Amino acid sequence: MKIVADDKIPFLKGVLEPFFEMVYLPGGKIGPADVRDADALITRTRTRCDRALLAGSKVGFIATATIGFDHIDTAALRELGIDWTNAPGCNAASVAQYLACVLADFRIPLAGKTLGVVGVGNVGSRAVKVGEAFGMRVLQCDPPRAEREGGSRFRPLDELVAEADFLTFHVPLERGGGHPTFHLADAALLAAMKPGAVLINTSRGEVVDGSALKAALQAGSIGGAVLDVWEHEPEIDLELLELVRLGTPHIAGYSTDGKANGTAMSVQAVGRHFGVIEYTGWTPYSLPVPEQPLIRLDAALPESEQLSAACRASYDIRFDDAQLRADPAGFERQRGNYRIRREPPAYRIEGGAPVVRTALAKLGFRFA
């Protein structure tokens, strides 16, 4: 059996070869001729899995090593009789690490500030815990869950918009249906944001109306924005890049741990689908150790500085921001060749004030 796979999926090469013929190609360049005689695909978001790609092929199964699946035309796959799976939650901790580093980068006391989390699935639930770890007041908005679960846990979006000091989006991209999210953050939402509030988007670029956000930032009507995802990426709006506080090339979920999880879930799914029991419990054998796994904190510093130092030591978000600003045309290259980035459990904390250590423990850090 033959599998075509995105050549940027980490930890995959050499794993399936004992049982499958593997062909590795750039995800954005996989075409109908490449998959015509393939039995399965293992993809990322850059491969549009639709009728144009798959009609007339042998493909019967697609595994995407990503949480999101808006690159998969699920209706077309259903009509073509192709099964598919994604990797829900695989990089949730990675996005949480990114959000924690964004918040810590402000280097202000966060306790008492309000974090509004829009979309409370695998990733959004982690975002809630980040806010709680920092002592923030956390408001949650998730209309589909509110309809299913009821109760007072979830708040209307307009309440979050009016009250949040930081508004972070963790929703799938939905252009129709009962809860569309395309341009969810439009001009009206931006105008209703609390003065000085910051918008953060790590979900999908089209969730935020880029033109409206650019106008709001130019007018100074909101306090700032942090974007990891962009409309029309990789061809991003350079004027908007200049205006955001932090801009990164769609790598919030690109920790080494998160990518390993996505690959493992895809390999396991292939094993289940084709009945190859050797792969149903597969995970990468080991992940690279951080260059500096021990983080020493000075308890005499302000607590916000200690938190910032710990987060920055595990992930320097400013490095990714600087790379994108220096070479925005290299958006895809920066994604495809992303550096090793380990999550908090790979680090040990030494020192620090008790309240800081408590917060860092909730973020997943360990202690020397």
Coordinates of C-alpha atoms in Angstrom, one line a residue:
M1 CA 0.0 0.0 0.0
K2 CA 1.1 3.5 -0.8
I3 CA 0.9 6.6 1.4
V4 CA 1.7 10.2 0.3
A5 CA 2.8 12.4 3.2
D6 CA 3.7 16.1 3.7
D7 CA 7.5 16.2 3.9
K8 CA 7.4 18.6 6.8
I9 CA 5.6 16.3 9.2
P10 CA 8.2 15.7 11.9
F11 CA 9.2 12.3 13.3
L12 CA 7.4 10.5 10.5
K13 CA 10.2 9.5 8.1
G14 CA 11.2 5.9 8.5
V15 CA 8.3 5.0 10.8
L16 CA 5.7 3.5 8.3
E17 CA 8.2 2.2 5.7
P18 CA 8.2 -1.4 7.1
F19 CA 4.5 -1.8 6.0
F20 CA 3.9 1.0 3.4
E21 CA 5.4 2.6 0.4
M22 CA 6.0 6.2 1.5
V23 CA 6.2 9.2 -0.8
Y24 CA 7.1 12.5 0.9
L25 CA 6.2 15.8 -0.9
P26 CA 5.8 19.5 -0.1
G27 CA 2.3 19.8 1.3
G28 CA 1.3 22.8 -0.9
K29 CA 2.4 21.0 -4.1
I30 CA 0.7 17.7 -3.7
G31 CA -1.5 17.3 -6.8
P32 CA -3.9 14.8 -8.4
A33 CA -1.1 12.9 -10.2
D34 CA 0.7 12.4 -6.9
V35 CA -2.3 10.8 -5.2
R36 CA -3.8 8.9 -8.1
D37 CA -2.4 5.5 -7.0
A38 CA -2.1 6.3 -3.3
D39 CA -4.1 4.5 -0.7
A40 CA -3.8 7.2 2.0
L41 CA -2.6 10.7 2.7
I42 CA -1.0 12.2 5.8
T43 CA -1.3 16.0 5.6
R44 CA -0.9 19.3 7.2
T45 CA -3.0 22.4 6.5
R46 CA -1.3 23.3 3.3
T47 CA -2.8 20.4 1.3
R48 CA -6.3 21.2 0.1
C49 CA -8.1 17.8 0.3
D50 CA -11.1 18.2 -2.0
R51 CA -12.7 16.7 -5.1
A52 CA -10.2 18.4 -7.4
L53 CA -7.3 16.6 -5.7
L54 CA -9.0 13.2 -4.9
A55 CA -11.6 12.4 -7.6
G56 CA -10.4 9.3 -9.5
S57 CA -7.8 8.4 -7.0
K58 CA -7.4 5.3 -4.9
V59 CA -7.2 7.3 -1.7
G60 CA -9.5 5.8 1.0
F61 CA -8.1 7.5 4.1
I62 CA -6.7 10.9 5.1
A63 CA -5.0 11.7 8.4
T64 CA -4.2 15.4 9.0
A65 CA -1.6 15.9 11.8
T66 CA -3.4 19.1 12.9
I67 CA -6.3 20.2 15.1
G68 CA -7.9 22.2 12.4
F69 CA -9.4 20.6 9.3
D70 CA -10.8 23.5 7.3
H71 CA -8.4 22.4 4.5
I72 CA -10.5 19.2 4.2
D73 CA -13.7 19.3 2.2
T74 CA -15.6 16.9 4.4
A75 CA -18.6 16.9 2.2
A76 CA -16.6 15.9 -0.9
L77 CA -14.8 13.2 1.1
R78 CA -18.1 11.8 2.3
E79 CA -19.4 11.6 -1.3
L80 CA -16.1 10.0 -2.5
G81 CA -16.3 7.5 0.3
I82 CA -13.0 8.6 1.9
D83 CA -12.5 8.3 5.6
W84 CA -10.5 11.0 7.4
T85 CA -9.3 12.0 10.9
N86 CA -7.6 15.0 12.5
A87 CA -5.6 15.3 15.6
P88 CA -7.8 17.1 18.2
G89 CA -5.9 18.6 21.1
C90 CA -2.5 17.6 19.8
N91 CA -1.0 21.1 20.1
A92 CA -3.3 22.6 22.7
A93 CA -0.5 22.8 25.3
S94 CA 1.7 24.5 22.7
V95 CA -0.9 27.2 22.0
A96 CA -1.3 27.6 25.8
Q97 CA 2.5 28.1 26.1
Y98 CA 2.3 30.7 23.3
L99 CA -0.5 32.6 25.0
A100 CA 1.3 32.5 28.4
C101 CA 4.3 34.0 26.7
V102 CA 2.2 36.7 25.0
L103 CA 0.6 37.7 28.3
A104 CA 4.0 37.6 30.2
D105 CA 5.6 39.8 27.5
F106 CA 3.5 42.7 28.7
R107 CA 5.4 42.6 32.0
I108 CA 2.6 44.0 34.0
P109 CA 0.7 42.5 37.0
L110 CA -1.9 40.3 35.4
A111 CA -3.8 39.4 38.6
G112 CA -7.3 41.0 38.4
K113 CA -7.1 41.7 34.7
T114 CA -9.8 40.1 32.6
L115 CA -9.1 37.5 29.9
G116 CA -11.9 36.7 27.4
V117 CA -11.6 33.3 25.8
V118 CA -13.6 32.9 22.6
G119 CA -14.0 29.2 21.8
V120 CA -13.5 26.7 24.7
G121 CA -12.6 23.4 23.1
N122 CA -9.3 21.6 23.6
V123 CA -7.2 24.7 23.0
G124 CA -9.6 27.3 24.6
S125 CA -9.8 25.2 27.7
R126 CA -6.0 25.4 28.0
A127 CA -6.2 29.1 27.5
V128 CA -8.7 29.4 30.4
K129 CA -6.1 27.6 32.6
V130 CA -3.4 30.0 31.5
G131 CA -5.5 33.0 32.6
E132 CA -6.3 31.3 35.9
A133 CA -2.6 30.5 36.5
F134 CA -1.9 34.2 36.2
G135 CA -4.7 35.1 38.6
M136 CA -6.8 36.7 35.9
R137 CA -10.6 36.9 35.9
V138 CA -11.5 34.6 33.0
L139 CA -14.7 35.0 30.9
Q140 CA -15.6 32.2 28.5
C141 CA -17.7 32.3 25.3
D142 CA -18.6 29.2 23.3
P143 CA -22.1 29.4 21.8
P144 CA -22.2 25.7 20.6
R145 CA -21.2 24.5 24.1
A146 CA -23.6 26.9 25.7
E147 CA -26.5 25.4 23.7
R148 CA -25.5 21.9 24.5
E149 CA -24.6 22.3 28.2
G150 CA -26.6 25.3 29.4
G151 CA -25.8 26.8 32.8
S152 CA -24.0 30.1 33.5
R153 CA -20.4 29.1 32.6
F154 CA -20.5 30.6 29.1
R155 CA -21.1 34.3 28.5
P156 CA -22.4 36.1 25.4
L157 CA -19.6 37.4 23.1
D158 CA -20.7 41.0 23.6
E159 CA -20.0 40.8 27.3
L160 CA -16.5 39.5 26.7
V161 CA -15.8 42.2 24.2
A162 CA -16.9 44.9 26.6
E163 CA -15.1 43.6 29.6
A164 CA -11.9 41.8 28.5
D165 CA -8.5 43.4 28.8
F166 CA -7.2 40.6 26.6
L167 CA -9.5 38.9 24.1
T168 CA -8.2 35.6 22.7
F169 CA -9.7 33.6 19.9
H170 CA -9.6 29.7 19.7
V171 CA -12.4 28.9 17.3
P172 CA -12.5 26.8 14.1
L173 CA -13.1 28.6 10.8
E174 CA -16.8 28.2 9.9
R175 CA -18.2 30.2 7.0
G176 CA -21.8 29.0 7.4
G177 CA -24.0 27.0 9.8
G178 CA -25.5 28.2 13.0
H179 CA -22.3 29.7 14.4
P180 CA -20.2 31.2 11.6
T181 CA -16.8 32.5 12.6
F182 CA -15.6 34.1 9.4
H183 CA -14.8 37.7 10.3
L184 CA -16.1 37.1 13.8
A185 CA -13.8 39.9 14.9
D186 CA -15.2 42.6 12.5
A187 CA -15.3 46.4 12.7
A188 CA -18.3 46.3 15.0
L189 CA -16.6 43.9 17.5
L190 CA -13.4 45.9 17.4
A191 CA -15.3 49.2 18.1
A192 CA -17.0 47.6 21.1
M193 CA -13.8 46.4 22.7
K194 CA -12.8 47.9 26.0
P195 CA -10.4 50.9 25.6
G196 CA -6.8 49.7 25.8
A197 CA -7.8 46.0 25.3
V198 CA -5.6 43.7 23.3
L199 CA -6.8 41.2 20.6
I200 CA -5.0 37.9 20.3
N201 CA -5.7 35.4 17.4
T202 CA -4.1 32.0 17.2
S203 CA -7.1 30.2 15.5
R204 CA -7.5 31.0 11.8
G205 CA -6.6 34.2 10.0
E206 CA -10.0 34.7 8.6
V207 CA -11.6 34.8 12.0
V208 CA -10.4 38.4 12.2
D209 CA -11.2 41.0 9.5
G210 CA -7.7 42.1 8.8
S211 CA -8.7 45.4 7.2
A212 CA -10.9 46.3 10.1
L213 CA -8.2 45.4 12.6
K214 CA -5.7 47.5 10.7
A215 CA -8.0 50.5 10.8
A216 CA -8.6 50.1 14.5
L217 CA -4.9 49.9 15.2
Q218 CA -4.2 52.9 13.0
A219 CA -6.9 54.9 14.9
G220 CA -5.7 53.7 18.3
S221 CA -9.2 52.6 19.2
I222 CA -7.8 49.3 20.7
G223 CA -4.7 48.8 22.8
G224 CA -3.0 46.4 20.4
A225 CA -3.1 43.1 18.7
V226 CA -1.1 39.8 18.6
L227 CA -1.5 37.7 15.4
D228 CA -0.1 34.3 14.8
V229 CA -2.6 33.6 12.0
W230 CA -3.4 36.0 9.1
E231 CA -5.8 36.4 6.3
H232 CA -4.4 35.3 3.0
E233 CA -1.3 33.7 4.5
P234 CA 1.4 33.2 3.5
E235 CA 0.8 36.5 1.6
I236 CA 0.3 38.6 4.7
D237 CA -0.6 42.3 5.0
L238 CA 2.7 44.0 5.6
E239 CA 1.1 47.2 6.9
L240 CA -0.8 45.1 9.5
L241 CA 2.4 43.4 10.5
E242 CA 4.0 46.7 11.2
L243 CA 1.0 47.7 13.5
V244 CA 0.7 44.5 15.7
R245 CA 2.5 44.2 18.9
L246 CA 3.7 40.7 18.1
G247 CA 3.4 38.9 14.8
T248 CA 4.4 35.3 14.1
P249 CA 4.1 32.9 11.2
H250 CA 1.3 30.5 12.3
I251 CA 3.5 28.7 14.7
A252 CA 1.6 29.0 18.0
G253 CA 1.0 25.2 17.9
Y254 CA 4.4 24.3 16.6
S255 CA 6.1 23.2 19.8
T256 CA 8.2 20.1 19.3
D257 CA 5.9 18.3 21.7
G258 CA 2.8 19.4 19.9
K259 CA 4.1 18.3 16.5
A260 CA 5.1 15.0 17.9
N261 CA 1.6 14.5 19.3
G262 CA 0.1 15.3 15.9
T263 CA 2.3 12.8 14.1
A264 CA 1.7 10.1 16.7
M265 CA -2.1 10.6 16.4
S266 CA -1.8 10.3 12.6
V267 CA 0.4 7.2 12.7
Q268 CA -2.0 5.6 15.2
A269 CA -5.0 6.4 13.0
V270 CA -3.2 4.8 10.0
G271 CA -2.5 1.8 12.1
R272 CA -6.2 1.5 13.1
H273 CA -7.5 2.1 9.6
F274 CA -5.3 -0.5 7.9
G275 CA -5.3 -2.9 10.8
V276 CA -1.5 -2.7 11.5
I277 CA -1.5 -3.2 15.2
E278 CA 2.2 -2.3 15.5
Y279 CA 1.3 1.4 15.0
T280 CA -1.9 1.7 17.1
G281 CA 0.1 2.8 20.1
W282 CA 3.1 4.4 18.4
T283 CA 4.8 7.6 19.8
P284 CA 8.2 9.1 19.0
Y285 CA 10.9 7.5 21.2
S286 CA 12.3 10.7 22.6
L287 CA 12.3 14.4 22.1
P288 CA 15.3 16.7 22.1
V289 CA 16.3 18.1 25.4
P290 CA 16.3 22.0 25.7
E291 CA 19.7 23.6 25.5
Q292 CA 19.1 25.3 28.9
P293 CA 16.6 23.1 30.8
L294 CA 17.2 24.8 34.2
I295 CA 15.6 28.2 34.7
R296 CA 16.9 30.3 37.6
L297 CA 14.6 33.0 39.0
D298 CA 15.5 35.9 41.2
A299 CA 12.8 36.2 43.9
A300 CA 13.8 39.8 44.6
L301 CA 12.5 40.9 41.2
P302 CA 8.8 42.0 40.7
E303 CA 6.6 39.0 40.2
S304 CA 5.6 40.0 36.7
E305 CA 9.3 40.1 35.8
Q306 CA 9.9 36.6 37.2
L307 CA 6.9 35.2 35.3
S308 CA 8.1 36.9 32.1
A309 CA 11.6 35.5 32.6
A310 CA 10.4 32.0 33.0
C311 CA 8.1 32.1 30.0
R312 CA 10.8 33.8 27.9
A313 CA 13.3 31.1 28.9
S314 CA 11.1 28.3 27.7
Y315 CA 9.9 30.2 24.5
D316 CA 11.3 33.5 23.2
I317 CA 8.3 34.7 21.3
R318 CA 10.2 37.9 20.4
F319 CA 12.6 35.8 18.3
D320 CA 9.8 34.5 16.1
D321 CA 8.4 38.0 15.8
A322 CA 11.7 39.5 14.8
Q323 CA 12.3 36.7 12.1
L324 CA 8.9 37.4 10.5
R325 CA 9.4 41.2 10.5
A326 CA 12.9 40.7 8.9
D327 CA 11.6 38.4 6.2
P328 CA 7.8 38.3 5.8
A329 CA 8.2 36.6 2.4
G330 CA 9.8 33.7 4.3
F331 CA 6.5 32.9 6.1
E332 CA 6.3 29.4 4.8
R333 CA 10.0 28.7 5.1
Q334 CA 9.9 29.8 8.8
R335 CA 6.9 27.4 9.4
G336 CA 8.4 24.5 7.5
N337 CA 11.8 24.8 9.2
Y338 CA 10.6 25.8 12.6
R339 CA 13.2 25.5 15.4
I340 CA 13.0 23.1 18.3
R341 CA 10.7 24.5 21.0
R342 CA 9.9 22.4 24.1
E343 CA 6.9 23.0 26.3
P344 CA 7.1 23.9 30.1
P345 CA 7.3 20.3 31.5
A346 CA 10.7 20.0 29.8
Y347 CA 12.1 22.8 32.1
R348 CA 13.0 23.0 35.8
I349 CA 12.5 26.1 37.9
E350 CA 15.0 27.1 40.6
G351 CA 14.2 30.0 42.9
G352 CA 11.4 32.4 42.5
A353 CA 8.8 33.8 44.8
P354 CA 6.2 31.4 46.2
V355 CA 3.3 33.0 44.3
V356 CA 5.4 32.8 41.1
R357 CA 6.2 29.2 41.6
T358 CA 2.5 28.4 42.2
A359 CA 1.6 30.1 38.9
L360 CA 4.4 28.3 37.0
A361 CA 3.4 25.0 38.4
K362 CA -0.1 25.6 36.9
L363 CA 1.5 26.4 33.6
G364 CA 3.2 23.0 33.6
F365 CA 6.8 23.9 34.7
R366 CA 8.6 21.5 37.0
F367 CA 11.0 22.4 39.9
A368 CA 14.6 21.6 40.7

